[in-house]
Amino acid sequence: MITIAVDAMGGDIGPEVTIAGSALALKRYSDMRLIFYGVAQKVEPFFKKYPELSDCILYATQTATKMDEKPSQALRNGRGKSSMWYALEAVKRGEADACVSAGNTGALMAMSYFCLRMIAEAERPGIAGIWPTLRGESIVLDIGATIGADADQLVDFAVMGAGMFRALYHVKKPTVGLLNVGVEEVKGLEEIRKASHILRTVQSESLEYKGFVEGNDIGSGAVDVVVTEGFVGNVALKTAEGTICQAARILADAMRQSFLSRMGYFIASGAFRRFQKKLDPRKVNGGVLLGLNGVVIKSHGGTDSEGFASALRIGYEMVKNELLSKIVTDLCHFHEKSSILSVLQENVE
Amino acid sequence: MITIAVDAMGGDIGPEVTIAGSALALKRYSDMRLIFYGVAQKVEPFFKKYPELSDCILYATQTATKMDEKPSQALRNGRGKSSMWYALEAVKRGEADACVSAGNTGALMAMSYFCLRMIAEAERPGIAGIWPTLRGESIVLDIGATIGADADQLVDFAVMGAGMFRALYHVKKPTVGLLNVGVEEVKGLEEIRKASHILRTVQSESLEYKGFVEGNDIGSGAVDVVVTEGFVGNVALKTAEGTICQAARILADAMRQSFLSRMGYFIASGAFRRFQKKLDPRKVNGGVLLGLNGVVIKSHGGTDSEGFASALRIGYEMVKNELLSKIVTDLCHFHEKSSILSVLQENVE
């Protein structure tokens, strides 16, 4: 049985979506158990609507973290009080295996950091997102946990991202690329070149380092894991989302323009559905907070029940496939090998 | 008459594309004059094919800058010798009003910088690209001239980008946004917040500052000019290009899958052509190097003749609409107002 603590209050819409999404997920996974945290009077009306939830417990909390609270504010107002905090604490106390929230990202980061703390092997948390590509799906991190990252942090992101890819897709040695403005070794920022050097030298057994990749390589699926710092990752993700919306709008407008095009659209509607399905952002909704002492999933705030169910699925998969122990082992091995190599290097010099 | 110096050797394919594109542009603009620089034996065979070029002069150069040369190498090997250098020098000597090259970006940046020098008012060059949006077209800069930018440089990019937007689209006061990871004033990097403060305080007459924008706001056309530093701009641009390719491939695959979808595709083929046309990257091919003492246009290296003709059109428009004097005036006004305000501020304190 895998138990997930659900912050029922998070998201732009709140309980209506989180509860409906939870009911969907429970129907799909017989070994999934959910426990809910939320303000009783807001959650209960939806809770009662779904027979799938009849066995679930709802813990009533005093408050909910607002979507526009700053991380420091959210922490002050929500610590020991809000649904988000309680859901995280359930993971800390071992009552749940993972926490899923569609709430305020900054608040979730800050609370996770204070409640669960980092694993000893990682310095900084990262948020890993699943990116649909031409080859399937890739993982991109950090998509916005922190701004800026030094070479060691980028290397840790690479190892953790590869661990997550293995947990999700059962690939033995995922390919990893560092996001840069060119593929030549001389290009880009000092930190990125240094991280590239480390990844190339250490030759980890848990990943296959492929060098630099560029923005257009993400969508083509050139590598399984794309590593970058949070500012660039966030801009890249949102730019891609914006571009998909834009293309879909232009296509829809073009199809509406004449009688012939409307007829063609009608006849090929199955193909359009396949197209939409392939690019449906809900399928891959759920950023995984990596580096923490616990599995925490951030669902998109604006998603619907189907999207929230995906976030629950990702949490479930992460636990089932032992993400945490994979990451800890991989980081340990990597740091060990890396420090042996640097001692050898120093002796040679 | 507007004269453009063409580096006939630049690009992945070279003269075949640049010469064909030049012939296309000459047919379209009766007051455009082109002068060519290139290795004679490579350019002449194509040159003779187009009657439109019969009045044009081809200056034979010894070498051509290679696409994979590092900027420093290109400068050493090409200074006073390569077609790229000569085309830039024609602008410097006043023999041409603008230079267009599809050559190596780093080399073009370095050579432009050494040959033409910066205008006194700007500290650092930026490359501005035209981005098709749902509302029309926006300008995004810097898309890869330099990595990193401080607050003052970002502000200069804002003023120069707005000047370019006015020159291209004849809008009196273009709207400007700073690319960030959130729209709240507290978000993002120190430099970006500082630049935002300056743009808000100075209230330039040549642009309307709208605050922060996010990655998805670029494609929606939320503002006319999107300002960011070169690393992020480059990743965003290539990510969007990659996403368009990906969406187009998925759509094409979906349409091929069944008899019905192929029939629908056939019937609605006009709509698909409209869709493609709207997102055709060739239409907006041509990055403008801003901050230099001269108009320099970088065409995409992998473009075709239609795309190269677009780059020539952009050069032509920039000259016709007096980009350079607009930028110099705007920057002067902005810096003047900004320094008066800071003197006043100091007196108040």
PDB file of C-alpha atoms in Angstrom, chain A residues 2-265:
ATOM      1  CA  ILE A   2       1.344   3.442  -0.921  1.00  0.00           C
ATOM      2  CA  THR A   3       0.049   6.325   1.146  1.00  0.00           C
ATOM      3  CA  ILE A   4      -0.025   9.869  -0.212  1.00  0.00           C
ATOM      4  CA  ALA A   5      -0.772  12.958   1.852  1.00  0.00           C
ATOM      5  CA  VAL A   6      -2.887  15.367  -0.203  1.00  0.00           C
ATOM      6  CA  ASP A   7      -2.938  19.106   0.428  1.00  0.00           C
ATOM      7  CA  ALA A   8      -6.604  19.437  -0.519  1.00  0.00           C
ATOM      8  CA  MET A   9      -6.560  23.249  -0.425  1.00  0.00           C
ATOM      9  CA  GLY A  10      -3.821  23.964  -2.966  1.00  0.00           C
ATOM     10  CA  GLY A  11      -4.328  25.210  -6.511  1.00  0.00           C
ATOM     11  CA  ASP A  12      -6.142  28.028  -8.257  1.00  0.00           C
ATOM     12  CA  ILE A  13      -9.492  26.304  -7.783  1.00  0.00           C
ATOM     13  CA  GLY A  14      -8.803  24.241  -4.669  1.00  0.00           C
ATOM     14  CA  PRO A  15     -10.757  21.277  -3.232  1.00  0.00           C
ATOM     15  CA  GLU A  16     -13.089  20.929  -6.220  1.00  0.00           C
ATOM     16  CA  VAL A  17     -10.114  19.897  -8.360  1.00  0.00           C
ATOM     17  CA  THR A  18      -7.931  18.146  -5.794  1.00  0.00           C
ATOM     18  CA  ILE A  19     -10.778  15.973  -4.493  1.00  0.00           C
ATOM     19  CA  ALA A  20     -12.068  15.082  -7.961  1.00  0.00           C
ATOM     20  CA  GLY A  21      -8.513  14.270  -9.076  1.00  0.00           C
ATOM     21  CA  SER A  22      -7.966  12.134  -6.009  1.00  0.00           C
ATOM     22  CA  ALA A  23     -11.121  10.143  -6.726  1.00  0.00           C
ATOM     23  CA  LEU A  24      -9.855   9.524 -10.278  1.00  0.00           C
ATOM     24  CA  ALA A  25      -6.476   8.321  -9.031  1.00  0.00           C
ATOM     25  CA  LEU A  26      -8.000   6.002  -6.418  1.00  0.00           C
ATOM     26  CA  LYS A  27     -10.060   4.322  -9.117  1.00  0.00           C
ATOM     27  CA  ARG A  28      -6.881   3.650 -11.098  1.00  0.00           C
ATOM     28  CA  TYR A  29      -4.558   2.346  -8.388  1.00  0.00           C
ATOM     29  CA  SER A  30      -5.876  -0.295  -6.050  1.00  0.00           C
ATOM     30  CA  ASP A  31      -2.796  -0.098  -3.803  1.00  0.00           C
ATOM     31  CA  MET A  32      -2.969   3.697  -3.387  1.00  0.00           C
ATOM     32  CA  ARG A  33      -4.199   5.182  -0.128  1.00  0.00           C
ATOM     33  CA  LEU A  34      -4.842   8.904   0.310  1.00  0.00           C
ATOM     34  CA  ILE A  35      -5.044  11.031   3.421  1.00  0.00           C
ATOM     35  CA  PHE A  36      -6.328  14.567   3.108  1.00  0.00           C
ATOM     36  CA  TYR A  37      -5.525  17.830   4.834  1.00  0.00           C
ATOM     37  CA  GLY A  38      -7.757  20.853   4.434  1.00  0.00           C
ATOM     38  CA  VAL A  39     -10.189  23.304   5.970  1.00  0.00           C
ATOM     39  CA  ALA A  40     -13.172  21.078   6.788  1.00  0.00           C
ATOM     40  CA  GLN A  41     -16.016  23.309   5.638  1.00  0.00           C
ATOM     41  CA  LYS A  42     -14.349  23.898   2.270  1.00  0.00           C
ATOM     42  CA  VAL A  43     -13.331  20.313   1.559  1.00  0.00           C
ATOM     43  CA  GLU A  44     -16.233  18.300   2.972  1.00  0.00           C
ATOM     44  CA  PRO A  45     -18.874  19.271   0.392  1.00  0.00           C
ATOM     45  CA  PHE A  46     -16.689  17.819  -2.380  1.00  0.00           C
ATOM     46  CA  PHE A  47     -15.458  14.955  -0.260  1.00  0.00           C
ATOM     47  CA  LYS A  48     -18.963  13.585   0.121  1.00  0.00           C
ATOM     48  CA  LYS A  49     -19.577  13.594  -3.619  1.00  0.00           C
ATOM     49  CA  TYR A  50     -17.165  10.753  -4.377  1.00  0.00           C
ATOM     50  CA  PRO A  51     -17.898   7.240  -3.089  1.00  0.00           C
ATOM     51  CA  GLU A  52     -14.253   6.348  -3.870  1.00  0.00           C
ATOM     52  CA  LEU A  53     -13.257   8.509  -0.916  1.00  0.00           C
ATOM     53  CA  SER A  54     -15.548   6.892   1.641  1.00  0.00           C
ATOM     54  CA  ASP A  55     -12.621   5.115   3.333  1.00  0.00           C
ATOM     55  CA  CYS A  56     -10.327   8.158   3.312  1.00  0.00           C
ATOM     56  CA  ILE A  57      -9.603  10.360   6.282  1.00  0.00           C
ATOM     57  CA  LEU A  58      -9.795  14.133   6.101  1.00  0.00           C
ATOM     58  CA  TYR A  59      -7.740  15.922   8.722  1.00  0.00           C
ATOM     59  CA  ALA A  60      -9.168  19.360   9.368  1.00  0.00           C
ATOM     60  CA  THR A  61      -6.592  22.158   9.430  1.00  0.00           C
ATOM     61  CA  GLN A  62      -7.034  25.719  10.600  1.00  0.00           C
ATOM     62  CA  THR A  63      -5.715  27.488   7.529  1.00  0.00           C
ATOM     63  CA  ALA A  64      -4.602  27.100   3.942  1.00  0.00           C
ATOM     64  CA  THR A  65      -1.542  28.651   2.333  1.00  0.00           C
ATOM     65  CA  LYS A  66      -2.622  31.359  -0.097  1.00  0.00           C
ATOM     66  CA  MET A  67      -1.466  31.247  -3.711  1.00  0.00           C
ATOM     67  CA  ASP A  68       0.058  34.725  -3.511  1.00  0.00           C
ATOM     68  CA  GLU A  69       1.862  34.481  -0.172  1.00  0.00           C
ATOM     69  CA  LYS A  70       5.615  34.983  -0.229  1.00  0.00           C
ATOM     70  CA  PRO A  71       7.568  31.920   0.975  1.00  0.00           C
ATOM     71  CA  SER A  72       8.580  33.650   4.226  1.00  0.00           C
ATOM     72  CA  GLN A  73       5.000  34.793   4.871  1.00  0.00           C
ATOM     73  CA  ALA A  74       3.609  31.369   4.070  1.00  0.00           C
ATOM     74  CA  LEU A  75       6.048  29.805   6.485  1.00  0.00           C
ATOM     75  CA  ARG A  76       5.162  32.260   9.258  1.00  0.00           C
ATOM     76  CA  ASN A  77       1.431  31.902   8.720  1.00  0.00           C
ATOM     77  CA  GLY A  78       1.287  28.227   7.872  1.00  0.00           C
ATOM     78  CA  ARG A  79       3.861  26.431   9.986  1.00  0.00           C
ATOM     79  CA  GLY A  80       2.006  23.944  12.181  1.00  0.00           C
ATOM     80  CA  LYS A  81      -1.297  25.289  10.887  1.00  0.00           C
ATOM     81  CA  SER A  82      -1.908  25.034   7.164  1.00  0.00           C
ATOM     82  CA  SER A  83      -2.974  22.025   5.123  1.00  0.00           C
ATOM     83  CA  MET A  84       0.290  22.191   3.185  1.00  0.00           C
ATOM     84  CA  TRP A  85       2.372  22.000   6.329  1.00  0.00           C
ATOM     85  CA  TYR A  86       0.368  19.102   7.762  1.00  0.00           C
ATOM     86  CA  ALA A  87       0.589  17.125   4.534  1.00  0.00           C
ATOM     87  CA  LEU A  88       4.379  17.521   4.606  1.00  0.00           C
ATOM     88  CA  GLU A  89       4.539  16.598   8.261  1.00  0.00           C
ATOM     89  CA  ALA A  90       2.695  13.362   7.529  1.00  0.00           C
ATOM     90  CA  VAL A  91       5.645  12.436   5.290  1.00  0.00           C
ATOM     91  CA  LYS A  92       8.119  13.461   7.950  1.00  0.00           C
ATOM     92  CA  ARG A  93       6.418  11.334  10.584  1.00  0.00           C
ATOM     93  CA  GLY A  94       6.258   8.385   8.218  1.00  0.00           C
ATOM     94  CA  GLU A  95       2.449   8.409   8.100  1.00  0.00           C
ATOM     95  CA  ALA A  96       2.574   9.050   4.377  1.00  0.00           C
ATOM     96  CA  ASP A  97       5.080   8.027   1.692  1.00  0.00           C
ATOM     97  CA  ALA A  98       4.692  11.197  -0.355  1.00  0.00           C
ATOM     98  CA  CYS A  99       2.987  14.582  -0.346  1.00  0.00           C
ATOM     99  CA  VAL A 100       1.162  16.141  -3.303  1.00  0.00           C
ATOM    100  CA  SER A 101       0.162  19.809  -3.406  1.00  0.00           C
ATOM    101  CA  ALA A 102      -1.098  22.154  -6.121  1.00  0.00           C
ATOM    102  CA  GLY A 103      -0.362  25.118  -3.865  1.00  0.00           C
ATOM    103  CA  ASN A 104       2.005  28.065  -4.119  1.00  0.00           C
ATOM    104  CA  THR A 105       5.392  26.792  -5.385  1.00  0.00           C
ATOM    105  CA  GLY A 106       7.590  29.075  -3.294  1.00  0.00           C
ATOM    106  CA  ALA A 107       5.670  28.203  -0.143  1.00  0.00           C
ATOM    107  CA  LEU A 108       5.842  24.480  -0.879  1.00  0.00           C
ATOM    108  CA  MET A 109       9.597  24.745  -1.453  1.00  0.00           C
ATOM    109  CA  ALA A 110      10.158  26.651   1.768  1.00  0.00           C
ATOM    110  CA  MET A 111       7.913  24.457   3.889  1.00  0.00           C
ATOM    111  CA  SER A 112       9.366  21.237   2.439  1.00  0.00           C
ATOM    112  CA  TYR A 113      12.825  22.532   3.144  1.00  0.00           C
ATOM    113  CA  PHE A 114      12.007  23.362   6.768  1.00  0.00           C
ATOM    114  CA  CYS A 115       9.812  20.389   7.460  1.00  0.00           C
ATOM    115  CA  LEU A 116      11.641  17.574   5.682  1.00  0.00           C
ATOM    116  CA  ARG A 117      15.183  18.994   5.387  1.00  0.00           C
ATOM    117  CA  MET A 118      17.652  18.062   2.677  1.00  0.00           C
ATOM    118  CA  ILE A 119      19.262  14.655   2.281  1.00  0.00           C
ATOM    119  CA  ALA A 120      22.862  14.810   3.438  1.00  0.00           C
ATOM    120  CA  GLU A 121      24.203  14.248  -0.086  1.00  0.00           C
ATOM    121  CA  ALA A 122      22.491  17.221  -1.756  1.00  0.00           C
ATOM    122  CA  GLU A 123      23.065  20.871  -1.115  1.00  0.00           C
ATOM    123  CA  ARG A 124      20.106  22.437  -2.796  1.00  0.00           C
ATOM    124  CA  PRO A 125      16.657  21.304  -3.875  1.00  0.00           C
ATOM    125  CA  GLY A 126      15.557  21.274  -7.495  1.00  0.00           C
ATOM    126  CA  ILE A 127      12.181  20.832  -9.144  1.00  0.00           C
ATOM    127  CA  ALA A 128      12.149  18.279 -11.941  1.00  0.00           C
ATOM    128  CA  GLY A 129       9.458  18.459 -14.595  1.00  0.00           C
ATOM    129  CA  ILE A 130       8.426  15.879 -17.168  1.00  0.00           C
ATOM    130  CA  TRP A 131       8.640  17.235 -20.714  1.00  0.00           C
ATOM    131  CA  PRO A 132       6.835  15.518 -23.611  1.00  0.00           C
ATOM    132  CA  THR A 133       9.247  15.097 -26.538  1.00  0.00           C
ATOM    133  CA  LEU A 134       9.304  13.560 -29.998  1.00  0.00           C
ATOM    134  CA  ARG A 135      10.968  10.478 -28.527  1.00  0.00           C
ATOM    135  CA  GLY A 136       8.681  10.144 -25.521  1.00  0.00           C
ATOM    136  CA  GLU A 137       9.307  12.024 -22.326  1.00  0.00           C
ATOM    137  CA  SER A 138      12.349  13.729 -20.841  1.00  0.00           C
ATOM    138  CA  ILE A 139      13.034  15.186 -17.432  1.00  0.00           C
ATOM    139  CA  VAL A 140      14.096  18.814 -17.133  1.00  0.00           C
ATOM    140  CA  LEU A 141      15.450  20.285 -13.925  1.00  0.00           C
ATOM    141  CA  ASP A 142      15.602  22.708 -12.186  1.00  0.00           C
ATOM    142  CA  ILE A 143      12.414  24.346 -13.454  1.00  0.00           C
ATOM    143  CA  GLY A 144      12.253  26.933 -10.732  1.00  0.00           C
ATOM    144  CA  ALA A 145      13.189  25.813  -7.228  1.00  0.00           C
ATOM    145  CA  THR A 146      16.099  28.226  -6.927  1.00  0.00           C
ATOM    146  CA  ILE A 147      17.813  30.812  -9.084  1.00  0.00           C
ATOM    147  CA  GLY A 148      21.402  30.189 -10.122  1.00  0.00           C
ATOM    148  CA  ALA A 149      23.426  27.028  -9.473  1.00  0.00           C
ATOM    149  CA  ASP A 150      27.137  26.375  -9.224  1.00  0.00           C
ATOM    150  CA  ALA A 151      28.925  23.493 -10.943  1.00  0.00           C
ATOM    151  CA  ASP A 152      28.498  21.047  -8.052  1.00  0.00           C
ATOM    152  CA  GLN A 153      24.818  21.793  -7.765  1.00  0.00           C
ATOM    153  CA  LEU A 154      24.348  21.264 -11.507  1.00  0.00           C
ATOM    154  CA  VAL A 155      26.154  17.945 -11.191  1.00  0.00           C
ATOM    155  CA  ASP A 156      23.860  16.939  -8.305  1.00  0.00           C
ATOM    156  CA  PHE A 157      20.857  17.890 -10.453  1.00  0.00           C
ATOM    157  CA  ALA A 158      22.220  15.619 -13.185  1.00  0.00           C
ATOM    158  CA  VAL A 159      22.561  12.671 -10.813  1.00  0.00           C
ATOM    159  CA  MET A 160      19.171  13.251  -9.166  1.00  0.00           C
ATOM    160  CA  GLY A 161      17.421  13.774 -12.517  1.00  0.00           C
ATOM    161  CA  ALA A 162      18.884  10.538 -13.842  1.00  0.00           C
ATOM    162  CA  GLY A 163      17.710   8.766 -10.661  1.00  0.00           C
ATOM    163  CA  MET A 164      14.208  10.087 -11.227  1.00  0.00           C
ATOM    164  CA  PHE A 165      14.269   9.029 -14.884  1.00  0.00           C
ATOM    165  CA  ARG A 166      15.268   5.502 -13.864  1.00  0.00           C
ATOM    166  CA  ALA A 167      12.497   5.427 -11.262  1.00  0.00           C
ATOM    167  CA  LEU A 168       9.877   6.536 -13.795  1.00  0.00           C
ATOM    168  CA  TYR A 169      10.952   4.759 -16.963  1.00  0.00           C
ATOM    169  CA  HIS A 170      13.150   1.874 -15.776  1.00  0.00           C
ATOM    170  CA  VAL A 171      16.043   2.838 -18.025  1.00  0.00           C
ATOM    171  CA  LYS A 172      19.343   1.616 -16.625  1.00  0.00           C
ATOM    172  CA  LYS A 173      21.588   4.484 -17.658  1.00  0.00           C
ATOM    173  CA  PRO A 174      19.646   7.583 -18.703  1.00  0.00           C
ATOM    174  CA  THR A 175      21.391  10.053 -21.015  1.00  0.00           C
ATOM    175  CA  VAL A 176      22.036  13.492 -19.553  1.00  0.00           C
ATOM    176  CA  GLY A 177      22.775  16.860 -21.202  1.00  0.00           C
ATOM    177  CA  LEU A 178      23.630  20.274 -19.801  1.00  0.00           C
ATOM    178  CA  LEU A 179      21.550  23.095 -21.284  1.00  0.00           C
ATOM    179  CA  ASN A 180      23.783  25.676 -22.954  1.00  0.00           C
ATOM    180  CA  VAL A 181      23.819  28.201 -25.808  1.00  0.00           C
ATOM    181  CA  GLY A 182      25.932  25.985 -28.059  1.00  0.00           C
ATOM    182  CA  VAL A 183      27.245  22.442 -28.108  1.00  0.00           C
ATOM    183  CA  GLU A 184      30.948  23.306 -28.382  1.00  0.00           C
ATOM    184  CA  GLU A 185      32.969  22.790 -25.192  1.00  0.00           C
ATOM    185  CA  VAL A 186      34.064  26.447 -25.106  1.00  0.00           C
ATOM    186  CA  LYS A 187      30.546  27.864 -25.033  1.00  0.00           C
ATOM    187  CA  GLY A 188      28.537  29.207 -22.176  1.00  0.00           C
ATOM    188  CA  LEU A 189      28.894  30.015 -18.535  1.00  0.00           C
ATOM    189  CA  GLU A 190      31.885  29.014 -16.421  1.00  0.00           C
ATOM    190  CA  GLU A 191      29.714  26.932 -14.017  1.00  0.00           C
ATOM    191  CA  ILE A 192      28.218  24.948 -16.880  1.00  0.00           C
ATOM    192  CA  ARG A 193      31.611  24.231 -18.436  1.00  0.00           C
ATOM    193  CA  LYS A 194      32.922  23.154 -15.036  1.00  0.00           C
ATOM    194  CA  ALA A 195      29.924  20.898 -14.419  1.00  0.00           C
ATOM    195  CA  SER A 196      30.482  19.397 -17.862  1.00  0.00           C
ATOM    196  CA  HIS A 197      34.092  18.666 -16.995  1.00  0.00           C
ATOM    197  CA  ILE A 198      33.098  16.934 -13.739  1.00  0.00           C
ATOM    198  CA  LEU A 199      30.399  14.827 -15.402  1.00  0.00           C
ATOM    199  CA  ARG A 200      32.788  13.809 -18.166  1.00  0.00           C
ATOM    200  CA  THR A 201      35.631  12.937 -15.783  1.00  0.00           C
ATOM    201  CA  VAL A 202      33.719  11.026 -13.144  1.00  0.00           C
ATOM    202  CA  GLN A 203      31.835   8.807 -15.617  1.00  0.00           C
ATOM    203  CA  SER A 204      29.048   7.797 -13.287  1.00  0.00           C
ATOM    204  CA  GLU A 205      27.538   4.328 -13.610  1.00  0.00           C
ATOM    205  CA  SER A 206      24.055   5.707 -13.091  1.00  0.00           C
ATOM    206  CA  LEU A 207      23.987   8.031 -16.095  1.00  0.00           C
ATOM    207  CA  GLU A 208      25.503   8.585 -19.523  1.00  0.00           C
ATOM    208  CA  TYR A 209      26.699  12.154 -19.946  1.00  0.00           C
ATOM    209  CA  LYS A 210      26.183  13.451 -23.489  1.00  0.00           C
ATOM    210  CA  GLY A 211      27.603  16.977 -23.250  1.00  0.00           C
ATOM    211  CA  PHE A 212      25.829  20.243 -23.960  1.00  0.00           C
ATOM    212  CA  VAL A 213      22.378  20.494 -25.443  1.00  0.00           C
ATOM    213  CA  GLU A 214      20.506  23.548 -26.736  1.00  0.00           C
ATOM    214  CA  GLY A 215      16.921  24.745 -26.300  1.00  0.00           C
ATOM    215  CA  ASN A 216      15.677  22.962 -29.422  1.00  0.00           C
ATOM    216  CA  ASP A 217      17.131  19.649 -28.215  1.00  0.00           C
ATOM    217  CA  ILE A 218      14.660  19.492 -25.323  1.00  0.00           C
ATOM    218  CA  GLY A 219      11.583  18.992 -27.511  1.00  0.00           C
ATOM    219  CA  SER A 220      13.376  16.630 -29.855  1.00  0.00           C
ATOM    220  CA  GLY A 221      14.211  14.393 -26.904  1.00  0.00           C
ATOM    221  CA  ALA A 222      17.950  14.427 -27.605  1.00  0.00           C
ATOM    222  CA  VAL A 223      18.644  13.316 -24.018  1.00  0.00           C
ATOM    223  CA  ASP A 224      16.588  11.761 -21.211  1.00  0.00           C
ATOM    224  CA  VAL A 225      17.561  14.392 -18.652  1.00  0.00           C
ATOM    225  CA  VAL A 226      18.200  18.091 -19.344  1.00  0.00           C
ATOM    226  CA  VAL A 227      20.020  19.949 -16.570  1.00  0.00           C
ATOM    227  CA  THR A 228      19.955  23.700 -16.014  1.00  0.00           C
ATOM    228  CA  GLU A 229      19.541  26.193 -13.184  1.00  0.00           C
ATOM    229  CA  GLY A 230      16.102  27.321 -12.060  1.00  0.00           C
ATOM    230  CA  PHE A 231      15.787  30.638 -13.879  1.00  0.00           C
ATOM    231  CA  VAL A 232      16.622  29.284 -17.324  1.00  0.00           C
ATOM    232  CA  GLY A 233      14.634  26.088 -16.716  1.00  0.00           C
ATOM    233  CA  ASN A 234      11.575  28.063 -15.688  1.00  0.00           C
ATOM    234  CA  VAL A 235      11.754  30.390 -18.693  1.00  0.00           C
ATOM    235  CA  ALA A 236      12.317  27.447 -21.074  1.00  0.00           C
ATOM    236  CA  LEU A 237       9.336  25.525 -19.673  1.00  0.00           C
ATOM    237  CA  LYS A 238       6.966  28.475 -19.802  1.00  0.00           C
ATOM    238  CA  THR A 239       8.189  29.479 -23.265  1.00  0.00           C
ATOM    239  CA  ALA A 240       7.471  25.972 -24.564  1.00  0.00           C
ATOM    240  CA  GLU A 241       4.020  25.969 -22.928  1.00  0.00           C
ATOM    241  CA  GLY A 242       3.305  29.377 -24.457  1.00  0.00           C
ATOM    242  CA  THR A 243       4.459  28.207 -27.873  1.00  0.00           C
ATOM    243  CA  ILE A 244       2.187  25.145 -27.765  1.00  0.00           C
ATOM    244  CA  CYS A 245      -0.800  27.356 -26.847  1.00  0.00           C
ATOM    245  CA  GLN A 246       0.107  29.755 -29.630  1.00  0.00           C
ATOM    246  CA  ALA A 247       0.441  26.994 -32.257  1.00  0.00           C
ATOM    247  CA  ALA A 248      -2.838  25.406 -31.143  1.00  0.00           C
ATOM    248  CA  ARG A 249      -4.645  28.770 -31.395  1.00  0.00           C
ATOM    249  CA  ILE A 250      -3.242  29.508 -34.844  1.00  0.00           C
ATOM    250  CA  LEU A 251      -4.193  26.018 -36.037  1.00  0.00           C
ATOM    251  CA  ALA A 252      -7.725  26.353 -34.655  1.00  0.00           C
ATOM    252  CA  ASP A 253      -8.139  29.775 -36.307  1.00  0.00           C
ATOM    253  CA  ALA A 254      -6.854  28.447 -39.625  1.00  0.00           C
ATOM    254  CA  MET A 255      -9.295  25.519 -39.467  1.00  0.00           C
ATOM    255  CA  ARG A 256     -12.270  27.771 -38.833  1.00  0.00           C
ATOM    256  CA  GLN A 257     -11.581  30.099 -41.719  1.00  0.00           C
ATOM    257  CA  SER A 258     -13.399  28.432 -44.636  1.00  0.00           C
ATOM    258  CA  PHE A 259     -16.076  25.865 -45.300  1.00  0.00           C
ATOM    259  CA  LEU A 260     -13.530  23.462 -46.777  1.00  0.00           C
ATOM    260  CA  SER A 261     -11.203  23.705 -43.814  1.00  0.00           C
ATOM    261  CA  ARG A 262     -14.074  23.147 -41.376  1.00  0.00           C
ATOM    262  CA  MET A 263     -15.073  20.065 -43.340  1.00  0.00           C
ATOM    263  CA  GLY A 264     -11.505  18.786 -43.401  1.00  0.00           C
ATOM    264  CA  TYR A 265     -11.278  19.381 -39.681  1.00  0.00           C
TER     265      TYR A 265
END
